[in-house]
Tab-separated table of C-alpha atoms in Angstrom:
chain	number	residue	atom	x	y	z
A	1	UNK	CA	4.397	10.177	-10.807
A	2	UNK	CA	2.438	8.900	-13.239
A	3	UNK	CA	-0.720	11.779	-14.225
A	4	UNK	CA	-3.461	12.038	-16.211
A	5	UNK	CA	-3.146	16.190	-16.452
A	6	UNK	CA	0.278	17.837	-15.204
A	7	UNK	CA	0.571	21.687	-14.268
A	8	UNK	CA	3.996	22.816	-14.276
A	9	UNK	CA	3.409	25.622	-11.591
A	10	UNK	CA	6.926	26.090	-11.046
A	11	UNK	CA	7.789	29.788	-13.380
A	12	UNK	CA	3.331	31.058	-11.979
A	13	UNK	CA	2.840	33.712	-8.947
A	14	UNK	CA	0.367	33.558	-6.696
A	15	UNK	CA	-2.876	32.852	-6.961
A	16	UNK	CA	-1.957	31.079	-10.064
A	17	UNK	CA	-0.963	28.105	-8.797
A	18	UNK	CA	-3.825	27.473	-7.403
A	19	UNK	CA	-6.555	28.631	-9.614
A	20	UNK	CA	-5.184	26.494	-12.076
A	21	UNK	CA	-4.930	23.227	-9.762
A	22	UNK	CA	-8.403	23.972	-7.839
A	23	UNK	CA	-10.263	24.653	-12.321
A	24	UNK	CA	-8.295	20.999	-12.947
A	25	UNK	CA	-9.969	19.599	-10.093
A	26	UNK	CA	-13.317	20.105	-11.251
A	27	UNK	CA	-12.706	18.712	-14.375
A	28	UNK	CA	-11.148	15.664	-12.560
A	29	UNK	CA	-12.974	12.274	-12.981
A	30	UNK	CA	-13.028	10.308	-10.589
A	31	UNK	CA	-10.276	7.230	-11.844
A	32	UNK	CA	-7.900	10.068	-13.254
A	33	UNK	CA	-4.784	11.534	-11.223
A	34	UNK	CA	-3.311	15.318	-11.770
A	35	UNK	CA	-0.005	16.214	-10.294
A	36	UNK	CA	1.026	19.815	-9.857
A	37	UNK	CA	4.558	21.144	-9.286
A	38	UNK	CA	5.063	23.499	-7.614
A	39	UNK	CA	8.428	25.224	-6.246
A	40	UNK	CA	7.747	25.460	-2.777
A	41	UNK	CA	5.156	22.867	-0.308
A	42	UNK	CA	1.268	24.776	-0.710
A	43	UNK	CA	0.048	24.913	2.759
A	44	UNK	CA	-3.334	26.326	1.663
A	45	UNK	CA	-3.537	23.861	-1.254
A	46	UNK	CA	-3.835	20.546	1.054
A	47	UNK	CA	-5.926	22.355	3.535
A	48	UNK	CA	-8.382	23.102	-0.073
A	49	UNK	CA	-8.083	19.101	-1.487
A	50	UNK	CA	-8.991	17.908	2.683
A	51	UNK	CA	-12.203	19.903	2.647
A	52	UNK	CA	-12.869	18.616	-1.439
A	53	UNK	CA	-12.363	14.877	-0.518
A	54	UNK	CA	-9.201	14.766	-2.628
A	55	UNK	CA	-6.181	12.508	-1.368
A	56	UNK	CA	-2.688	13.216	-1.793
A	57	UNK	CA	0.942	12.459	-1.722
A	58	UNK	CA	3.702	14.982	-2.518
A	59	UNK	CA	7.213	14.013	-2.974
A	60	UNK	CA	9.949	16.844	-2.666
A	61	UNK	CA	12.634	15.963	-5.517
A	62	UNK	CA	16.295	17.219	-5.164
A	63	UNK	CA	15.595	20.375	-7.499
A	64	UNK	CA	13.515	21.571	-5.139
A	65	UNK	CA	10.540	21.285	-6.796
A	66	UNK	CA	7.446	20.066	-4.914
A	67	UNK	CA	5.698	17.501	-6.431
A	68	UNK	CA	1.973	17.007	-5.943
A	69	UNK	CA	-0.332	13.793	-6.892
A	70	UNK	CA	-3.902	14.611	-6.439
A	71	UNK	CA	-6.487	11.977	-6.597
A	72	UNK	CA	-10.652	11.623	-5.195
A	73	UNK	CA	-10.241	9.862	-1.891
A	74	UNK	CA	-12.356	5.892	-2.772
A	75	UNK	CA	-15.378	6.025	-2.012
């Protein structure tokens, strides 16, 4: 997954992954993509992305990592 910003949050305790992701989203340019690597599906994050106008793709990797590629929804 090609991204401009990558957050590897697999070793972080909650709520740090959500805090870091939301902070990165505030800085995300219209054409940029954010990749977040997590140890499990972040269902609360999906709702926050929907509310704030982002789209995402989720990939569950063989090692158990959940990779989420996030971008602004097209206008």
